[in-house]
PDB file of C-alpha atoms in Angstrom:
ATOM      1  CA  UNK P   1     -19.004  25.472 -10.916  1.00 53.00           C
ATOM      2  CA  UNK P   2     -20.978  22.302 -11.456  1.00 62.00           C
ATOM      3  CA  UNK P   3     -24.062  22.321  -9.251  1.00 57.00           C
ATOM      4  CA  UNK P   4     -23.708  25.369  -7.010  1.00 51.00           C
ATOM      5  CA  UNK P   5     -24.884  28.035  -9.436  1.00 45.00           C
ATOM      6  CA  UNK P   6     -24.834  31.648  -8.283  1.00 40.00           C
ATOM      7  CA  UNK P   7     -27.194  33.927 -10.134  1.00 37.00           C
ATOM      8  CA  UNK P   8     -27.815  37.609 -10.697  1.00 40.00           C
ATOM      9  CA  UNK P   9     -26.198  40.604  -9.126  1.00 39.00           C
ATOM     10  CA  UNK P  10     -24.964  38.596  -6.149  1.00 42.00           C
ATOM     11  CA  UNK P  11     -22.568  36.675  -8.359  1.00 43.00           C
ATOM     12  CA  UNK P  12     -21.275  39.765 -10.091  1.00 41.00           C
ATOM     13  CA  UNK P  13     -20.718  41.517  -6.791  1.00 39.00           C
ATOM     14  CA  UNK P  14     -18.982  38.544  -5.193  1.00 42.00           C
ATOM     15  CA  UNK P  15     -16.611  38.042  -8.089  1.00 43.00           C
ATOM     16  CA  UNK P  16     -15.588  41.710  -7.877  1.00 43.00           C
ATOM     17  CA  UNK P  17     -14.345  41.166  -4.338  1.00 43.00           C
ATOM     18  CA  UNK P  18     -10.838  40.100  -3.483  1.00 38.00           C
ATOM     19  CA  UNK P  19     -10.499  36.622  -1.935  1.00 38.00           C
ATOM     20  CA  UNK P  20      -9.962  38.250   1.451  1.00 35.00           C
ATOM     21  CA  UNK P  21     -13.194  40.239   1.106  1.00 40.00           C
ATOM     22  CA  UNK P  22     -15.103  37.218  -0.186  1.00 40.00           C
ATOM     23  CA  UNK P  23     -14.198  35.330   2.965  1.00 38.00           C
ATOM     24  CA  UNK P  24     -16.248  37.854   4.934  1.00 39.00           C
ATOM     25  CA  UNK P  25     -19.017  38.401   2.394  1.00 44.00           C
ATOM     26  CA  UNK P  26     -21.391  35.977   4.136  1.00 43.00           C
ATOM     27  CA  UNK P  27     -21.488  37.971   7.359  1.00 44.00           C
ATOM     28  CA  UNK P  28     -21.857  41.601   8.338  1.00 40.00           C
ATOM     29  CA  UNK P  29     -20.750  43.629  11.333  1.00 45.00           C
ATOM     30  CA  UNK P  30     -18.247  40.932  12.281  1.00 49.00           C
ATOM     31  CA  UNK P  31     -20.977  38.364  12.898  1.00 56.00           C
ATOM     32  CA  UNK P  32     -20.235  34.746  12.179  1.00 60.00           C
ATOM     33  CA  UNK P  33     -22.412  33.062   9.626  1.00 72.00           C
ATOM     34  CA  UNK P  34     -24.252  29.830  10.275  1.00 87.00           C
ATOM     35  CA  UNK P  35     -22.115  26.786   9.556  1.00 96.00           C
ATOM     36  CA  UNK P  36     -23.063  23.149   9.132  1.00 97.00           C
ATOM     37  CA  UNK P  37     -22.099  21.070  12.142  1.00 98.00           C
ATOM     38  CA  UNK P  38     -20.838  17.705  10.889  1.00 98.00           C
ATOM     39  CA  UNK P  39     -20.375  14.910  13.429  1.00 98.00           C
ATOM     40  CA  UNK P  40     -17.164  13.132  12.412  1.00 98.00           C
ATOM     41  CA  UNK P  41     -17.820   9.378  12.309  1.00 98.00           C
ATOM     42  CA  UNK P  42     -20.793  10.365  14.431  1.00 98.00           C
ATOM     43  CA  UNK P  43     -20.292  12.129  17.744  1.00 98.00           C
ATOM     44  CA  UNK P  44     -17.110  10.099  18.069  1.00 98.00           C
ATOM     45  CA  UNK P  45     -15.765  12.126  20.979  1.00 98.00           C
ATOM     46  CA  UNK P  46     -18.547  10.610  23.072  1.00 98.00           C
ATOM     47  CA  UNK P  47     -19.320   7.216  21.518  1.00 98.00           C
ATOM     48  CA  UNK P  48     -17.445   4.638  19.423  1.00 98.00           C
ATOM     49  CA  UNK P  49     -16.810   5.991  15.942  1.00 98.00           C
ATOM     50  CA  UNK P  50     -18.896   4.833  12.990  1.00 98.00           C
ATOM     51  CA  UNK P  51     -21.441   3.008  15.142  1.00 98.00           C
ATOM     52  CA  UNK P  52     -25.151   3.554  15.622  1.00 98.00           C
ATOM     53  CA  UNK P  53     -24.376   4.780  19.146  1.00 98.00           C
ATOM     54  CA  UNK P  54     -22.219   7.592  17.731  1.00 98.00           C
ATOM     55  CA  UNK P  55     -24.747   8.462  15.035  1.00 98.00           C
ATOM     56  CA  UNK P  56     -27.641   8.477  17.513  1.00 98.00           C
ATOM     57  CA  UNK P  57     -25.613  10.755  19.786  1.00 98.00           C
ATOM     58  CA  UNK P  58     -25.046  13.145  16.880  1.00 98.00           C
ATOM     59  CA  UNK P  59     -28.780  13.278  16.242  1.00 98.00           C
ATOM     60  CA  UNK P  60     -29.404  13.935  19.950  1.00 98.00           C
ATOM     61  CA  UNK P  61     -26.818  16.742  19.851  1.00 97.00           C
ATOM     62  CA  UNK P  62     -28.634  18.285  16.872  1.00 97.00           C
ATOM     63  CA  UNK P  63     -25.727  18.070  14.446  1.00 98.00           C
ATOM     64  CA  UNK P  64     -26.589  18.912  10.854  1.00 97.00           C
ATOM     65  CA  UNK P  65     -24.784  15.902   9.382  1.00 98.00           C
ATOM     66  CA  UNK P  66     -23.139  12.659  10.339  1.00 98.00           C
ATOM     67  CA  UNK P  67     -19.933  11.801   8.489  1.00 98.00           C
ATOM     68  CA  UNK P  68     -19.511   8.109   7.687  1.00 98.00           C
ATOM     69  CA  UNK P  69     -16.737   6.045   6.077  1.00 98.00           C
ATOM     70  CA  UNK P  70     -17.819   3.424   3.561  1.00 99.00           C
ATOM     71  CA  UNK P  71     -15.833   0.347   2.529  1.00 98.00           C
ATOM     72  CA  UNK P  72     -16.694  -3.044   1.084  1.00 98.00           C
ATOM     73  CA  UNK P  73     -16.567  -6.552   2.532  1.00 98.00           C
ATOM     74  CA  UNK P  74     -15.092  -9.603   0.832  1.00 98.00           C
ATOM     75  CA  UNK P  75     -18.577 -10.504  -0.419  1.00 98.00           C
ATOM     76  CA  UNK P  76     -19.197  -6.953  -1.716  1.00 97.00           C
ATOM     77  CA  UNK P  77     -21.425  -5.658   1.068  1.00 98.00           C
ATOM     78  CA  UNK P  78     -21.037  -1.973   1.878  1.00 98.00           C
ATOM     79  CA  UNK P  79     -19.989  -1.398   5.489  1.00 98.00           C
ATOM     80  CA  UNK P  80     -19.265   1.655   7.639  1.00 99.00           C
ATOM     81  CA  UNK P  81     -15.787   1.661   9.156  1.00 98.00           C
ATOM     82  CA  UNK P  82     -12.832   4.044   8.940  1.00 98.00           C
ATOM     83  CA  UNK P  83      -9.651   1.976   8.913  1.00 98.00           C
ATOM     84  CA  UNK P  84      -8.933  -0.488   6.119  1.00 98.00           C
ATOM     85  CA  UNK P  85      -8.316  -3.056   8.889  1.00 98.00           C
ATOM     86  CA  UNK P  86     -10.564  -3.914  11.808  1.00 98.00           C
ATOM     87  CA  UNK P  87      -7.727  -4.079  14.338  1.00 98.00           C
ATOM     88  CA  UNK P  88      -8.030  -0.649  15.999  1.00 98.00           C
ATOM     89  CA  UNK P  89     -11.780  -0.369  16.548  1.00 98.00           C
ATOM     90  CA  UNK P  90     -12.926  -3.975  17.003  1.00 98.00           C
ATOM     91  CA  UNK P  91     -11.936  -7.164  18.800  1.00 98.00           C
ATOM     92  CA  UNK P  92     -10.923  -8.725  15.492  1.00 98.00           C
ATOM     93  CA  UNK P  93      -7.971  -8.575  13.129  1.00 98.00           C
ATOM     94  CA  UNK P  94      -7.582  -8.411   9.382  1.00 98.00           C
ATOM     95  CA  UNK P  95      -8.396  -6.277   6.396  1.00 98.00           C
ATOM     96  CA  UNK P  96     -11.977  -5.198   5.779  1.00 98.00           C
ATOM     97  CA  UNK P  97     -11.783  -6.404   2.185  1.00 98.00           C
ATOM     98  CA  UNK P  98     -10.692  -9.890   3.299  1.00 98.00           C
ATOM     99  CA  UNK P  99     -13.601 -10.444   5.709  1.00 98.00           C
ATOM    100  CA  UNK P 100     -17.164 -11.358   4.778  1.00 98.00           C
ATOM    101  CA  UNK P 101     -20.087  -9.267   5.924  1.00 98.00           C
ATOM    102  CA  UNK P 102     -21.041 -11.993   8.410  1.00 98.00           C
ATOM    103  CA  UNK P 103     -17.522 -11.990   9.850  1.00 98.00           C
ATOM    104  CA  UNK P 104     -17.506  -8.205  10.139  1.00 98.00           C
ATOM    105  CA  UNK P 105     -20.903  -8.127  11.839  1.00 98.00           C
ATOM    106  CA  UNK P 106     -19.731 -10.658  14.430  1.00 98.00           C
ATOM    107  CA  UNK P 107     -17.109  -8.235  15.734  1.00 98.00           C
ATOM    108  CA  UNK P 108     -17.476  -5.985  18.780  1.00 98.00           C
ATOM    109  CA  UNK P 109     -17.001  -2.423  17.502  1.00 98.00           C
ATOM    110  CA  UNK P 110     -17.826  -0.634  20.740  1.00 98.00           C
ATOM    111  CA  UNK P 111     -15.761  -1.931  23.644  1.00 98.00           C
ATOM    112  CA  UNK P 112     -12.642  -0.014  22.601  1.00 97.00           C
ATOM    113  CA  UNK P 113     -14.473   3.158  23.663  1.00 97.00           C
ATOM    114  CA  UNK P 114     -15.813   1.763  26.926  1.00 97.00           C
ATOM    115  CA  UNK P 115     -17.595  -1.237  28.420  1.00 97.00           C
ATOM    116  CA  UNK P 116     -20.924   0.562  28.138  1.00 97.00           C
ATOM    117  CA  UNK P 117     -20.634   0.253  24.363  1.00 98.00           C
ATOM    118  CA  UNK P 118     -19.873  -3.454  24.313  1.00 98.00           C
ATOM    119  CA  UNK P 119     -21.684  -5.219  21.498  1.00 96.00           C
ATOM    120  CA  UNK P 120     -21.915  -2.278  19.079  1.00 98.00           C
ATOM    121  CA  UNK P 121     -21.675  -3.592  15.547  1.00 98.00           C
ATOM    122  CA  UNK P 122     -20.050  -2.385  12.347  1.00 98.00           C
ATOM    123  CA  UNK P 123     -23.079  -0.922  10.553  1.00 98.00           C
ATOM    124  CA  UNK P 124     -24.007  -1.679   6.986  1.00 98.00           C
ATOM    125  CA  UNK P 125     -24.363   1.240   4.614  1.00 98.00           C
ATOM    126  CA  UNK P 126     -28.018   0.522   3.901  1.00 98.00           C
ATOM    127  CA  UNK P 127     -28.708   0.310   7.640  1.00 98.00           C
ATOM    128  CA  UNK P 128     -27.321   3.825   8.133  1.00 98.00           C
ATOM    129  CA  UNK P 129     -29.252   5.195   5.163  1.00 97.00           C
ATOM    130  CA  UNK P 130     -32.534   3.693   6.338  1.00 97.00           C
ATOM    131  CA  UNK P 131     -32.092   4.751   9.965  1.00 98.00           C
ATOM    132  CA  UNK P 132     -30.952   8.334   9.421  1.00 97.00           C
ATOM    133  CA  UNK P 133     -31.991   9.781   6.066  1.00 94.00           C
ATOM    134  CA  UNK P 134     -34.635  12.396   6.683  1.00 92.00           C
ATOM    135  CA  UNK P 135     -33.437  12.816  10.291  1.00 95.00           C
ATOM    136  CA  UNK P 136     -29.964  14.208   9.680  1.00 97.00           C
ATOM    137  CA  UNK P 137     -27.722  14.899   6.698  1.00 97.00           C
ATOM    138  CA  UNK P 138     -25.254  12.179   5.697  1.00 98.00           C
ATOM    139  CA  UNK P 139     -21.740  12.997   4.499  1.00 98.00           C
ATOM    140  CA  UNK P 140     -20.492   9.806   2.877  1.00 98.00           C
ATOM    141  CA  UNK P 141     -16.746   9.299   2.545  1.00 98.00           C
ATOM    142  CA  UNK P 142     -15.574   6.585   0.186  1.00 98.00           C
ATOM    143  CA  UNK P 143     -12.586   5.264   2.114  1.00 98.00           C
ATOM    144  CA  UNK P 144      -9.740   3.941  -0.059  1.00 98.00           C
ATOM    145  CA  UNK P 145     -12.062   3.266  -3.015  1.00 98.00           C
ATOM    146  CA  UNK P 146      -9.068   2.102  -5.041  1.00 98.00           C
ATOM    147  CA  UNK P 147      -9.192  -1.091  -2.920  1.00 98.00           C
ATOM    148  CA  UNK P 148     -12.799  -1.784  -3.863  1.00 98.00           C
ATOM    149  CA  UNK P 149     -13.515  -1.954  -7.609  1.00 97.00           C
ATOM    150  CA  UNK P 150     -17.147  -1.071  -8.241  1.00 97.00           C
ATOM    151  CA  UNK P 151     -17.771   0.623  -4.907  1.00 98.00           C
ATOM    152  CA  UNK P 152     -18.962   3.804  -6.619  1.00 98.00           C
ATOM    153  CA  UNK P 153     -21.619   1.870  -8.538  1.00 98.00           C
ATOM    154  CA  UNK P 154     -22.682   0.003  -5.404  1.00 98.00           C
ATOM    155  CA  UNK P 155     -23.074   3.228  -3.414  1.00 98.00           C
ATOM    156  CA  UNK P 156     -25.003   4.815  -6.293  1.00 98.00           C
ATOM    157  CA  UNK P 157     -27.321   1.793  -6.429  1.00 98.00           C
ATOM    158  CA  UNK P 158     -28.189   2.036  -2.732  1.00 97.00           C
ATOM    159  CA  UNK P 159     -28.880   5.760  -3.007  1.00 96.00           C
ATOM    160  CA  UNK P 160     -31.008   5.390  -6.136  1.00 95.00           C
ATOM    161  CA  UNK P 161     -33.103   2.640  -4.540  1.00 95.00           C
ATOM    162  CA  UNK P 162     -34.056   5.157  -1.847  1.00 94.00           C
ATOM    163  CA  UNK P 163     -34.442   8.089  -4.253  1.00 93.00           C
ATOM    164  CA  UNK P 164     -31.486   9.737  -2.536  1.00 95.00           C
ATOM    165  CA  UNK P 165     -29.733  10.361  -5.839  1.00 94.00           C
ATOM    166  CA  UNK P 166     -31.721  13.602  -5.893  1.00 89.00           C
ATOM    167  CA  UNK P 167     -31.226  14.786  -2.329  1.00 75.00           C
ATOM    168  CA  UNK P 168     -33.269  17.615  -0.923  1.00 69.00           C
ATOM    169  CA  UNK P 169     -31.375  20.529   0.623  1.00 63.00           C
ATOM    170  CA  UNK P 170     -28.046  18.844  -0.136  1.00 66.00           C
ATOM    171  CA  UNK P 171     -28.509  16.430   2.753  1.00 93.00           C
ATOM    172  CA  UNK P 172     -26.497  13.737   0.994  1.00 97.00           C
ATOM    173  CA  UNK P 173     -22.877  14.565   0.096  1.00 97.00           C
ATOM    174  CA  UNK P 174     -20.155  12.174  -1.105  1.00 98.00           C
ATOM    175  CA  UNK P 175     -16.460  12.871  -0.581  1.00 98.00           C
ATOM    176  CA  UNK P 176     -13.078  11.174  -0.889  1.00 98.00           C
ATOM    177  CA  UNK P 177      -9.340  11.738  -1.004  1.00 98.00           C
ATOM    178  CA  UNK P 178      -9.425   9.824  -4.304  1.00 98.00           C
ATOM    179  CA  UNK P 179     -10.207  12.441  -6.940  1.00 98.00           C
ATOM    180  CA  UNK P 180     -10.714   9.982  -9.795  1.00 98.00           C
ATOM    181  CA  UNK P 181     -13.292   8.173  -7.685  1.00 98.00           C
ATOM    182  CA  UNK P 182     -15.114  11.453  -7.163  1.00 98.00           C
ATOM    183  CA  UNK P 183     -15.117  12.192 -10.894  1.00 98.00           C
ATOM    184  CA  UNK P 184     -16.653   8.762 -11.435  1.00 98.00           C
ATOM    185  CA  UNK P 185     -19.194   9.306  -8.665  1.00 98.00           C
ATOM    186  CA  UNK P 186     -20.169  12.664 -10.132  1.00 98.00           C
ATOM    187  CA  UNK P 187     -20.905  10.959 -13.460  1.00 98.00           C
ATOM    188  CA  UNK P 188     -22.989   8.281 -11.713  1.00 98.00           C
ATOM    189  CA  UNK P 189     -24.832  10.715  -9.420  1.00 97.00           C
ATOM    190  CA  UNK P 190     -24.843  14.115 -11.158  1.00 96.00           C
ATOM    191  CA  UNK P 191     -27.334  15.634  -8.712  1.00 96.00           C
ATOM    192  CA  UNK P 192     -25.465  14.610  -5.549  1.00 97.00           C
ATOM    193  CA  UNK P 193     -22.938  17.143  -4.232  1.00 96.00           C
ATOM    194  CA  UNK P 194     -19.333  15.953  -4.420  1.00 98.00           C
ATOM    195  CA  UNK P 195     -16.468  16.845  -2.073  1.00 98.00           C
ATOM    196  CA  UNK P 196     -12.720  16.452  -2.431  1.00 98.00           C
ATOM    197  CA  UNK P 197     -10.587  15.905   0.667  1.00 98.00           C
ATOM    198  CA  UNK P 198      -6.990  16.969   1.125  1.00 98.00           C
ATOM    199  CA  UNK P 199      -4.432  17.825   3.759  1.00 97.00           C
ATOM    200  CA  UNK P 200      -1.931  19.093   1.189  1.00 97.00           C
ATOM    201  CA  UNK P 201      -1.267  22.746   0.426  1.00 96.00           C
ATOM    202  CA  UNK P 202      -0.047  21.597  -2.996  1.00 97.00           C
ATOM    203  CA  UNK P 203      -3.629  20.572  -3.772  1.00 97.00           C
ATOM    204  CA  UNK P 204      -5.004  23.946  -2.705  1.00 97.00           C
ATOM    205  CA  UNK P 205      -3.433  26.078  -5.422  1.00 97.00           C
ATOM    206  CA  UNK P 206      -5.544  28.319  -7.608  1.00 96.00           C
ATOM    207  CA  UNK P 207      -5.111  25.889 -10.520  1.00 97.00           C
ATOM    208  CA  UNK P 208      -6.016  22.858  -8.418  1.00 98.00           C
ATOM    209  CA  UNK P 209      -9.143  24.554  -7.079  1.00 98.00           C
ATOM    210  CA  UNK P 210     -10.248  25.399 -10.624  1.00 98.00           C
ATOM    211  CA  UNK P 211      -9.794  21.766 -11.642  1.00 98.00           C
ATOM    212  CA  UNK P 212     -11.799  20.551  -8.645  1.00 98.00           C
ATOM    213  CA  UNK P 213     -14.612  22.996  -9.363  1.00 98.00           C
ATOM    214  CA  UNK P 214     -15.291  21.253 -12.681  1.00 98.00           C
ATOM    215  CA  UNK P 215     -16.862  18.321 -10.818  1.00 98.00           C
ATOM    216  CA  UNK P 216     -16.866  19.096  -7.086  1.00 98.00           C
ATOM    217  CA  UNK P 217     -19.159  21.227  -4.944  1.00 98.00           C
ATOM    218  CA  UNK P 218     -17.039  21.094  -1.789  1.00 98.00           C
ATOM    219  CA  UNK P 219     -13.330  21.529  -1.158  1.00 98.00           C
ATOM    220  CA  UNK P 220     -12.681  19.900   2.221  1.00 98.00           C
ATOM    221  CA  UNK P 221      -9.190  20.557   3.637  1.00 98.00           C
ATOM    222  CA  UNK P 222      -7.678  19.749   7.004  1.00 98.00           C
ATOM    223  CA  UNK P 223      -7.978  22.788   9.251  1.00 96.00           C
ATOM    224  CA  UNK P 224      -4.205  23.181   9.501  1.00 96.00           C
ATOM    225  CA  UNK P 225      -3.994  24.521   5.946  1.00 98.00           C
ATOM    226  CA  UNK P 226      -7.101  26.750   5.977  1.00 98.00           C
ATOM    227  CA  UNK P 227      -6.593  30.478   5.377  1.00 97.00           C
ATOM    228  CA  UNK P 228      -8.945  33.364   4.673  1.00 97.00           C
ATOM    229  CA  UNK P 229      -7.499  33.571   1.179  1.00 97.00           C
ATOM    230  CA  UNK P 230      -8.272  29.896   0.555  1.00 98.00           C
ATOM    231  CA  UNK P 231     -11.856  30.302   1.748  1.00 98.00           C
ATOM    232  CA  UNK P 232     -12.293  33.277  -0.567  1.00 98.00           C
ATOM    233  CA  UNK P 233     -10.850  31.419  -3.556  1.00 98.00           C
ATOM    234  CA  UNK P 234     -13.076  28.398  -2.944  1.00 98.00           C
ATOM    235  CA  UNK P 235     -16.171  30.574  -2.703  1.00 98.00           C
ATOM    236  CA  UNK P 236     -15.225  32.548  -5.813  1.00 98.00           C
ATOM    237  CA  UNK P 237     -15.297  29.260  -7.766  1.00 98.00           C
ATOM    238  CA  UNK P 238     -18.801  28.443  -6.565  1.00 98.00           C
ATOM    239  CA  UNK P 239     -17.715  25.726  -4.145  1.00 98.00           C
ATOM    240  CA  UNK P 240     -18.213  25.445  -0.410  1.00 98.00           C
ATOM    241  CA  UNK P 241     -15.525  24.567   2.111  1.00 98.00           C
ATOM    242  CA  UNK P 242     -15.812  22.032   4.927  1.00 98.00           C
ATOM    243  CA  UNK P 243     -12.835  21.530   7.228  1.00 98.00           C
ATOM    244  CA  UNK P 244     -11.731  18.718   9.536  1.00 98.00           C
ATOM    245  CA  UNK P 245     -11.115  17.339  12.129  1.00 98.00           C
ATOM    246  CA  UNK P 246     -11.986  19.531  15.094  1.00 97.00           C
ATOM    247  CA  UNK P 247     -11.079  18.048  18.462  1.00 97.00           C
ATOM    248  CA  UNK P 248     -10.671  21.264  20.488  1.00 97.00           C
ATOM    249  CA  UNK P 249     -12.661  24.417  21.109  1.00 96.00           C
ATOM    250  CA  UNK P 250      -9.743  26.460  19.785  1.00 97.00           C
ATOM    251  CA  UNK P 251      -9.827  24.673  16.429  1.00 97.00           C
ATOM    252  CA  UNK P 252     -13.590  25.177  16.187  1.00 97.00           C
ATOM    253  CA  UNK P 253     -13.276  28.872  16.965  1.00 96.00           C
ATOM    254  CA  UNK P 254     -10.508  29.268  14.384  1.00 97.00           C
ATOM    255  CA  UNK P 255     -12.639  27.742  11.634  1.00 97.00           C
ATOM    256  CA  UNK P 256     -15.658  29.798  12.649  1.00 96.00           C
ATOM    257  CA  UNK P 257     -13.497  32.908  12.262  1.00 96.00           C
ATOM    258  CA  UNK P 258     -12.385  31.691   8.824  1.00 97.00           C
ATOM    259  CA  UNK P 259     -16.053  31.639   7.682  1.00 96.00           C
ATOM    260  CA  UNK P 260     -15.988  28.078   6.420  1.00 98.00           C
ATOM    261  CA  UNK P 261     -19.295  26.526   5.419  1.00 98.00           C
ATOM    262  CA  UNK P 262     -19.048  23.387   7.549  1.00 98.00           C
ATOM    263  CA  UNK P 263     -16.960  22.065  10.415  1.00 98.00           C
ATOM    264  CA  UNK P 264     -16.318  18.350  10.756  1.00 98.00           C
ATOM    265  CA  UNK P 265     -15.831  17.533  14.420  1.00 98.00           C
ATOM    266  CA  UNK P 266     -15.678  14.702  16.934  1.00 98.00           C
ATOM    267  CA  UNK P 267     -17.437  17.062  19.374  1.00 98.00           C
ATOM    268  CA  UNK P 268     -20.563  18.662  17.851  1.00 98.00           C
ATOM    269  CA  UNK P 269     -21.030  20.820  20.951  1.00 96.00           C
ATOM    270  CA  UNK P 270     -17.824  22.725  20.120  1.00 96.00           C
ATOM    271  CA  UNK P 271     -19.392  24.230  17.006  1.00 94.00           C
ATOM    272  CA  UNK P 272     -21.618  27.160  17.859  1.00 75.00           C
ATOM    273  CA  UNK P 273     -21.364  30.253  15.634  1.00 62.00           C
ATOM    274  CA  UNK P 274     -23.406  32.280  18.136  1.00 59.00           C
ATOM    275  CA  UNK P 275     -20.531  32.400  20.628  1.00 55.00           C
TER     276      UNK P 275
END
């Protein structure tokens, strides 16, 4: 339990519950609790992923967060794109790390989703921060940070310049599949919540969760491995649980029933705990 500190009788009571009971502790009378609605790469079901169009759509749809993927250009500029190559989502080819920022910005990152999005650009990290902080939460994923030495320091620098290294209401979160990168990021940004991503049940054991809780605030598994017991264990360690990636109403409803804390979805309109 690093930053999420539970105090007083509430902690004592919660820890007395079994994991199954803890999973339901947030709600009463069968009601679903409020969950954070996280627009995966923006509202990417409706607009090209990781573009301003997708992020603007997420804001319009009143999502709580946008999730973005951050990588680094050949000339060490931070850019927002998911794949480590540009082939799938742009009209270019090649690895992100082998292209300069100018080359990346010259690409069309919208047409793959439809002609109406022609001309959408790969955003820079600072562009996303400046456009959206204060309007919507930002869940920052460091994508393949092992390919980009120094990316943690560069991300920390951009956040500190904007005083976002001390986010209000946990509206900045950083996550990755690379656990060592997240340990490093936690040391650089001790007040920013950290998340660890996994799709492996082997990384969701009681021992693994304890190890994550030493530096992470969120355990973020793929929805296919989520169980009530897992949710209870995560909560008992003082962490929250965000699950991904929802692309159907059924998946959203399942995670709502599991009482997760956040749902990461291509379709923000699927996530409504009042249903």
